[in-house]
mmCIF file of C-alpha atoms and ligand atoms in Angstrom:
data_model
loop_
_atom_site.group_PDB
_atom_site.id
_atom_site.type_symbol
_atom_site.label_atom_id
_atom_site.label_comp_id
_atom_site.label_asym_id
_atom_site.label_seq_id
_atom_site.Cartn_x
_atom_site.Cartn_y
_atom_site.Cartn_z
ATOM 1 C CA MET A 7 171.112 -1.066 47.136
ATOM 2 C CA SER A 8 167.402 -0.648 46.320
ATOM 3 C CA SER A 9 165.351 0.517 43.344
ATOM 4 C CA ALA A 10 162.889 3.281 42.538
ATOM 5 C CA THR A 11 160.274 3.932 39.901
ATOM 6 C CA PHE A 12 161.255 6.969 37.848
ATOM 7 C CA ARG A 13 158.459 8.473 35.737
ATOM 8 C CA VAL A 14 160.308 10.570 33.173
ATOM 9 C CA TRP A 15 158.947 12.912 30.526
ATOM 10 C CA ARG A 16 160.233 11.825 27.113
ATOM 11 C CA GLY A 17 159.619 13.761 23.927
ATOM 12 C CA ASP A 18 160.364 16.891 21.951
ATOM 13 C CA GLY A 19 158.652 19.794 20.204
ATOM 14 C CA GLY A 20 155.765 19.746 22.665
ATOM 15 C CA GLU A 21 154.903 16.099 21.906
ATOM 16 C CA GLY A 22 155.748 13.469 24.471
ATOM 17 C CA ALA A 23 154.643 11.262 27.323
ATOM 18 C CA LEU A 24 155.671 10.079 30.775
ATOM 19 C CA VAL A 25 157.577 6.786 30.674
ATOM 20 C CA ASP A 26 158.149 4.549 33.719
ATOM 21 C CA TYR A 27 161.531 2.996 34.490
ATOM 22 C CA GLU A 28 162.639 0.838 37.401
ATOM 23 C CA VAL A 29 166.141 2.021 38.333
ATOM 24 C CA GLU A 30 168.765 0.971 40.885
ATOM 25 C CA VAL A 31 169.373 3.447 43.730
ATOM 26 C CA ASN A 32 172.331 3.453 46.157
ATOM 27 C CA GLU A 33 172.756 5.169 49.493
ATOM 28 C CA GLY A 34 173.731 8.826 49.300
ATOM 29 C CA GLU A 35 172.666 9.306 45.683
ATOM 30 C CA VAL A 36 170.854 12.285 44.204
ATOM 31 C CA VAL A 37 168.225 12.343 41.442
ATOM 32 C CA LEU A 38 170.875 13.208 38.828
ATOM 33 C CA ASP A 39 172.865 10.055 39.763
ATOM 34 C CA VAL A 40 169.801 7.948 39.079
ATOM 35 C CA LEU A 41 169.124 9.724 35.763
ATOM 36 C CA HIS A 42 172.734 9.003 34.755
ATOM 37 C CA ARG A 43 172.236 5.320 35.632
ATOM 38 C CA LEU A 44 169.058 5.351 33.560
ATOM 39 C CA GLN A 45 171.033 6.727 30.614
ATOM 40 C CA ALA A 46 173.774 4.120 31.132
ATOM 41 C CA THR A 47 171.486 1.111 31.406
ATOM 42 C CA GLN A 48 168.074 1.673 29.797
ATOM 43 C CA ALA A 49 167.671 4.990 27.996
ATOM 44 C CA PRO A 50 170.938 6.021 26.313
ATOM 45 C CA ASP A 51 169.158 8.727 24.323
ATOM 46 C CA LEU A 52 167.639 10.462 27.380
ATOM 47 C CA ALA A 53 168.502 14.186 27.168
ATOM 48 C CA VAL A 54 169.549 15.754 30.504
ATOM 49 C CA ARG A 55 171.493 18.999 30.910
ATOM 50 C CA TRP A 56 174.058 19.136 33.716
ATOM 51 C CA ASN A 57 177.615 20.195 34.306
ATOM 52 C CA CYS A 58 179.005 20.601 37.836
ATOM 53 C CA LYS A 59 176.980 18.127 39.919
ATOM 54 C CA ALA A 60 177.668 20.458 42.831
ATOM 55 C CA GLY A 61 174.782 22.957 42.757
ATOM 56 C CA LYS A 62 176.911 25.657 41.190
ATOM 57 C CA CYS A 63 176.397 25.694 37.412
ATOM 58 C CA GLY A 64 172.581 26.002 37.372
ATOM 59 C CA SER A 65 172.253 23.563 34.448
ATOM 60 C CA CYS A 66 170.305 20.649 35.928
ATOM 61 C CA SER A 67 167.034 22.480 36.710
ATOM 62 C CA MET A 68 163.877 20.393 36.295
ATOM 63 C CA GLU A 69 160.636 19.597 38.117
ATOM 64 C CA ILE A 70 160.736 16.685 40.530
ATOM 65 C CA ASN A 71 157.371 15.540 41.827
ATOM 66 C CA GLY A 72 156.025 18.888 40.646
ATOM 67 C CA ARG A 73 158.547 21.058 42.468
ATOM 68 C CA PRO A 74 161.198 23.069 40.592
ATOM 69 C CA ARG A 75 164.583 21.797 41.843
ATOM 70 C CA LEU A 76 168.204 21.161 40.943
ATOM 71 C CA SER A 77 168.452 17.427 40.263
ATOM 72 C CA CYS A 78 172.055 17.302 41.492
ATOM 73 C CA MET A 79 171.013 18.695 44.888
ATOM 74 C CA THR A 80 167.906 16.559 45.412
ATOM 75 C CA ARG A 81 168.803 13.545 47.538
ATOM 76 C CA MET A 82 166.940 10.311 46.925
ATOM 77 C CA SER A 83 166.483 10.063 50.692
ATOM 78 C CA VAL A 84 163.844 12.859 50.589
ATOM 79 C CA PHE A 85 161.376 10.455 48.955
ATOM 80 C CA ALA A 86 159.323 7.970 50.962
ATOM 81 C CA PRO A 87 160.059 4.275 50.345
ATOM 82 C CA GLY A 88 158.158 3.184 47.236
ATOM 83 C CA GLU A 89 157.308 6.756 46.208
ATOM 84 C CA VAL A 90 157.269 7.241 42.433
ATOM 85 C CA VAL A 91 159.720 9.974 41.396
ATOM 86 C CA THR A 92 158.210 11.992 38.551
ATOM 87 C CA VAL A 93 160.745 14.027 36.603
ATOM 88 C CA THR A 94 159.610 16.596 34.032
ATOM 89 C CA PRO A 95 161.255 19.553 32.273
ATOM 90 C CA MET A 96 160.726 23.114 33.518
ATOM 91 C CA ARG A 97 157.210 24.051 32.507
ATOM 92 C CA THR A 98 157.705 27.721 31.605
ATOM 93 C CA PHE A 99 160.315 27.237 28.873
ATOM 94 C CA PRO A 100 160.022 25.468 25.506
ATOM 95 C CA VAL A 101 161.251 21.864 25.651
ATOM 96 C CA LEU A 102 164.065 20.968 23.269
ATOM 97 C CA ARG A 103 164.076 17.280 24.174
ATOM 98 C CA ASP A 104 163.187 15.203 27.232
ATOM 99 C CA LEU A 105 164.380 17.174 30.288
ATOM 100 C CA VAL A 106 166.225 19.900 28.381
ATOM 101 C CA CYS A 107 164.593 23.307 27.885
ATOM 102 C CA ASP A 108 165.458 26.305 25.738
ATOM 103 C CA VAL A 109 166.258 29.047 28.277
ATOM 104 C CA SER A 110 167.727 31.486 25.743
ATOM 105 C CA ARG A 111 164.911 33.996 26.344
ATOM 106 C CA ASN A 112 166.503 34.699 29.717
ATOM 107 C CA TYR A 113 169.882 35.575 28.195
ATOM 108 C CA ALA A 114 168.214 37.848 25.633
ATOM 109 C CA LYS A 115 166.532 39.729 28.484
ATOM 110 C CA ALA A 116 169.842 39.995 30.360
ATOM 111 C CA ARG A 117 171.413 41.759 27.383
ATOM 112 C CA GLU A 118 168.716 44.459 27.443
ATOM 113 C CA ILE A 119 169.693 45.753 30.905
ATOM 114 C CA PRO A 120 171.714 48.997 30.752
ATOM 115 C CA SER A 121 175.119 48.133 32.212
ATOM 116 C CA PHE A 122 176.829 49.612 35.269
ATOM 117 C CA THR A 123 177.361 53.334 34.654
ATOM 118 C CA PRO A 124 179.807 54.849 37.153
ATOM 119 C CA ASP A 125 180.113 58.576 37.692
ATOM 120 C CA PRO A 126 182.669 59.722 35.072
ATOM 121 C CA ALA A 127 183.993 62.294 37.569
ATOM 122 C CA LEU A 128 185.314 59.509 39.813
ATOM 123 C CA GLY A 129 188.957 58.678 39.206
ATOM 124 C CA PRO A 130 190.569 55.258 39.721
ATOM 125 C CA GLY A 131 190.446 54.290 43.404
ATOM 126 C CA GLU A 132 188.103 57.134 44.366
ATOM 127 C CA MET A 133 184.921 55.075 44.660
ATOM 128 C CA ARG A 134 183.961 54.512 48.316
ATOM 129 C CA MET A 135 181.252 52.092 49.434
ATOM 130 C CA ARG A 136 179.689 51.299 52.793
ATOM 131 C CA GLN A 137 179.727 47.667 53.915
ATOM 132 C CA GLU A 138 175.944 47.381 53.559
ATOM 133 C CA ASP A 139 176.199 48.540 49.935
ATOM 134 C CA VAL A 140 178.770 45.807 49.354
ATOM 135 C CA ALA A 141 176.734 43.089 51.097
ATOM 136 C CA ARG A 142 173.557 43.730 49.077
ATOM 137 C CA PRO A 143 174.954 42.925 45.608
ATOM 138 C CA GLN A 144 176.999 40.088 47.080
ATOM 139 C CA GLU A 145 173.761 38.319 47.957
ATOM 140 C CA PHE A 146 172.391 38.822 44.430
ATOM 141 C CA ARG A 147 175.700 37.706 42.922
ATOM 142 C CA LYS A 148 175.242 34.237 44.438
ATOM 143 C CA CYS A 149 172.779 33.601 41.581
ATOM 144 C CA ILE A 150 173.758 30.540 39.525
ATOM 145 C CA GLU A 151 171.241 31.300 36.732
ATOM 146 C CA CYS A 152 169.327 28.084 37.202
ATOM 147 C CA PHE A 153 166.129 29.970 36.251
ATOM 148 C CA LEU A 154 164.033 28.016 38.744
ATOM 149 C CA CYS A 155 162.676 31.380 39.949
ATOM 150 C CA ASN A 156 161.630 32.429 36.442
ATOM 151 C CA ASN A 157 160.159 28.968 35.928
ATOM 152 C CA VAL A 158 157.989 28.974 39.042
ATOM 153 C CA CYS A 159 156.614 32.513 38.877
ATOM 154 C CA HIS A 160 152.895 32.349 38.094
ATOM 155 C CA VAL A 161 153.053 35.477 35.924
ATOM 156 C CA THR A 162 154.500 33.467 33.047
ATOM 157 C CA ARG A 163 154.173 29.838 34.215
ATOM 158 C CA ASP A 164 150.596 29.549 33.009
ATOM 159 C CA HIS A 165 150.388 32.663 30.855
ATOM 160 C CA GLU A 166 152.077 32.498 27.473
ATOM 161 C CA GLU A 167 150.742 35.981 26.709
ATOM 162 C CA ASN A 168 152.824 37.533 29.523
ATOM 163 C CA LYS A 169 156.179 36.113 28.452
ATOM 164 C CA GLU A 170 156.974 38.962 26.115
ATOM 165 C CA HIS A 171 156.330 41.567 28.835
ATOM 166 C CA PHE A 172 157.918 40.017 31.936
ATOM 167 C CA SER A 173 161.633 39.321 32.414
ATOM 168 C CA GLY A 174 161.022 37.277 35.564
ATOM 169 C CA PRO A 175 162.512 37.714 39.034
ATOM 170 C CA ARG A 176 166.050 36.802 37.976
ATOM 171 C CA TYR A 177 166.505 39.889 35.807
ATOM 172 C CA LEU A 178 164.396 42.224 37.903
ATOM 173 C CA MET A 179 166.876 41.304 40.641
ATOM 174 C CA ARG A 180 169.752 42.283 38.340
ATOM 175 C CA VAL A 181 168.060 45.634 37.681
ATOM 176 C CA ALA A 182 167.668 46.102 41.448
ATOM 177 C CA GLU A 183 171.341 45.263 41.980
ATOM 178 C CA LEU A 184 172.467 47.982 39.570
ATOM 179 C CA GLU A 185 169.770 50.436 40.602
ATOM 180 C CA THR A 186 170.783 50.351 44.271
ATOM 181 C CA HIS A 187 174.525 50.546 43.581
ATOM 182 C CA PRO A 188 175.701 53.817 45.177
ATOM 183 C CA ALA A 189 178.218 54.573 42.414
ATOM 184 C CA ASP A 190 175.855 53.955 39.516
ATOM 185 C CA THR A 191 174.355 56.953 37.737
ATOM 186 C CA ALA A 192 171.888 55.350 35.280
ATOM 187 C CA ASP A 193 168.147 55.361 35.975
ATOM 188 C CA ARG A 194 166.540 52.001 35.161
ATOM 189 C CA ARG A 195 163.309 52.499 37.087
ATOM 190 C CA MET A 196 161.000 53.061 34.147
ATOM 191 C CA ILE A 197 162.699 50.271 32.193
ATOM 192 C CA ALA A 198 162.001 47.954 35.147
ATOM 193 C CA GLN A 199 158.351 48.916 35.084
ATOM 194 C CA ASP A 200 157.670 49.261 31.365
ATOM 195 C CA GLU A 201 160.032 46.775 29.712
ATOM 196 C CA PHE A 202 160.735 44.204 32.405
ATOM 197 C CA GLY A 203 157.201 44.016 33.793
ATOM 198 C CA LEU A 204 157.863 44.811 37.456
ATOM 199 C CA GLY A 205 154.181 45.678 37.879
ATOM 200 C CA TYR A 206 153.167 42.089 37.058
ATOM 201 C CA CYS A 207 154.899 40.872 40.217
ATOM 202 C CA ASN A 208 152.424 40.713 43.082
ATOM 203 C CA ILE A 209 155.065 39.507 45.564
ATOM 204 C CA THR A 210 153.825 35.947 45.957
ATOM 205 C CA LYS A 211 157.426 34.969 46.893
ATOM 206 C CA CYS A 212 157.378 31.605 45.084
ATOM 207 C CA CYS A 213 160.644 32.656 43.419
ATOM 208 C CA THR A 214 162.301 33.074 46.815
ATOM 209 C CA GLU A 215 160.993 29.689 47.972
ATOM 210 C CA VAL A 216 162.609 27.734 45.139
ATOM 211 C CA CYS A 217 165.940 29.593 44.935
ATOM 212 C CA PRO A 218 168.703 27.038 45.639
ATOM 213 C CA GLU A 219 171.029 29.843 46.745
ATOM 214 C CA ASN A 220 168.473 31.069 49.304
ATOM 215 C CA ILE A 221 168.581 34.566 47.866
ATOM 216 C CA ARG A 222 165.794 36.675 49.347
ATOM 217 C CA ILE A 223 164.717 37.784 45.876
ATOM 218 C CA THR A 224 161.363 39.277 46.841
ATOM 219 C CA ASP A 225 162.275 41.041 50.077
ATOM 220 C CA ASN A 226 165.726 42.287 49.114
ATOM 221 C CA ALA A 227 165.393 42.973 45.378
ATOM 222 C CA LEU A 228 161.807 43.146 44.092
ATOM 223 C CA ILE A 229 160.145 45.078 46.917
ATOM 224 C CA PRO A 230 162.944 47.707 47.160
ATOM 225 C CA LEU A 231 162.792 48.098 43.368
ATOM 226 C CA LYS A 232 159.016 48.570 43.520
ATOM 227 C CA GLU A 233 159.502 51.227 46.206
ATOM 228 C CA ARG A 234 161.990 53.091 44.019
ATOM 229 C CA VAL A 235 159.673 52.992 41.005
ATOM 230 C CA ALA A 236 156.803 54.282 43.152
ATOM 231 C CA ASP A 237 159.035 57.078 44.464
ATOM 232 C CA ARG A 238 159.755 58.211 40.921
ATOM 233 C CA ARG A 239 156.212 57.788 39.658
ATOM 234 C CA TYR A 240 154.578 59.673 42.539
ATOM 235 C CA ASP A 241 157.291 62.262 43.143
ATOM 236 C CA PRO A 242 155.434 65.596 42.566
ATOM 237 C CA LEU A 243 158.565 67.236 41.132
ATOM 238 C CA VAL A 244 158.982 64.410 38.587
ATOM 239 C CA TRP A 245 155.267 64.651 37.769
ATOM 240 C CA LEU A 246 155.508 68.413 37.210
ATOM 241 C CA GLY A 247 158.762 68.107 35.258
ATOM 242 C CA GLU A 248 157.233 65.544 32.897
ATOM 243 C CA ARG A 249 154.302 67.804 32.199
ATOM 244 C CA ILE A 250 156.400 70.847 31.387
ATOM 245 C CA GLY A 251 158.892 68.773 29.405
ATOM 246 C CA LEU A 252 161.893 68.926 31.748
ATOM 247 C CA ARG A 253 162.144 65.179 32.463
HETATM 248 FE FE1 SF4 B 25 168.296 30.400 40.367
HETATM 249 FE FE2 SF4 B 25 168.036 31.858 42.602
HETATM 250 FE FE3 SF4 B 25 169.373 32.824 40.502
HETATM 251 FE FE4 SF4 B 25 166.734 32.565 40.372
HETATM 252 S S1 SF4 B 25 167.874 33.930 41.729
HETATM 253 S S2 SF4 B 25 168.183 32.021 38.772
HETATM 254 S S3 SF4 B 25 166.406 30.713 41.560
HETATM 255 S S4 SF4 B 25 169.915 31.069 41.745
HETATM 256 FE FE1 F3S B 26 156.683 36.098 40.731
HETATM 257 FE FE2 F3S B 26 158.457 36.242 42.666
HETATM 258 FE FE3 F3S B 26 156.916 38.268 42.150
HETATM 259 S S1 F3S B 26 157.207 34.495 42.138
HETATM 260 S S2 F3S B 26 155.033 37.359 41.478
HETATM 261 S S3 F3S B 26 158.427 37.442 40.795
HETATM 262 S S4 F3S B 26 157.589 37.606 44.122
HETATM 263 FE FE1 FES B 27 175.424 22.051 38.163
HETATM 264 FE FE2 FES B 27 173.296 20.746 39.105
HETATM 265 S S1 FES B 27 174.762 20.036 37.674
HETATM 266 S S2 FES B 27 173.847 22.817 39.454
#
């Protein structure tokens, strides 16, 4: 048994401060274990969101020593002896209290995406898919909606004015998943560009770096989606059709 200094953001409605606590730490524990001990022994009113403690529910997202992480998957052994562990809420979303943010904007954006639209001519059991078309959405479907990617992306992290125009990598990835589905017939390319802010993404890849599911968001979703949008925008037939009112 040892102890660690936890510097935790306490407050609500934008007002708050970092508060230091000395907390017991045992071998094999993760940051969430120590926050639970803090609640049990010194700060019973500390607000922390969590559910599975297994890296699967996406609830316990926060910033630990400035890096967006899942607190249930961050082992105490990654910190140097004596290192202060600073724990703050995700910076991009409004804080409800202490370490808990309001992430409802993400769910609102999710509801705006046109759903899967299969070809109505296909009867039950007639849809055929190649293995690579199955593997692609399977990678995206590993998403646990922790929103660490949306939190870290610089487009909205330090720019309040962009929040209305940018859905973040999580939902651009969802658009890419549907858009590249071989049996889908809807066209979401202009929605991706105009309503979800694909053009704001300049492929810095920070979203990919923080994803706890190791989804290659930038390479496998955002760049292919950008290529598709460019294909549509610069396709001379589309250009001509738009001008003579056919598309
Ligand atoms: Fe979290 Fe990764 Fe899903 Fe983004 S893509 S919400 S980082 S699991
Ligand atoms: Fe942001 Fe990821 Fe693009 S961090 S800029 S959405 S590659
Ligand atoms: Fe579920 Fe951390 S508590 S991912």
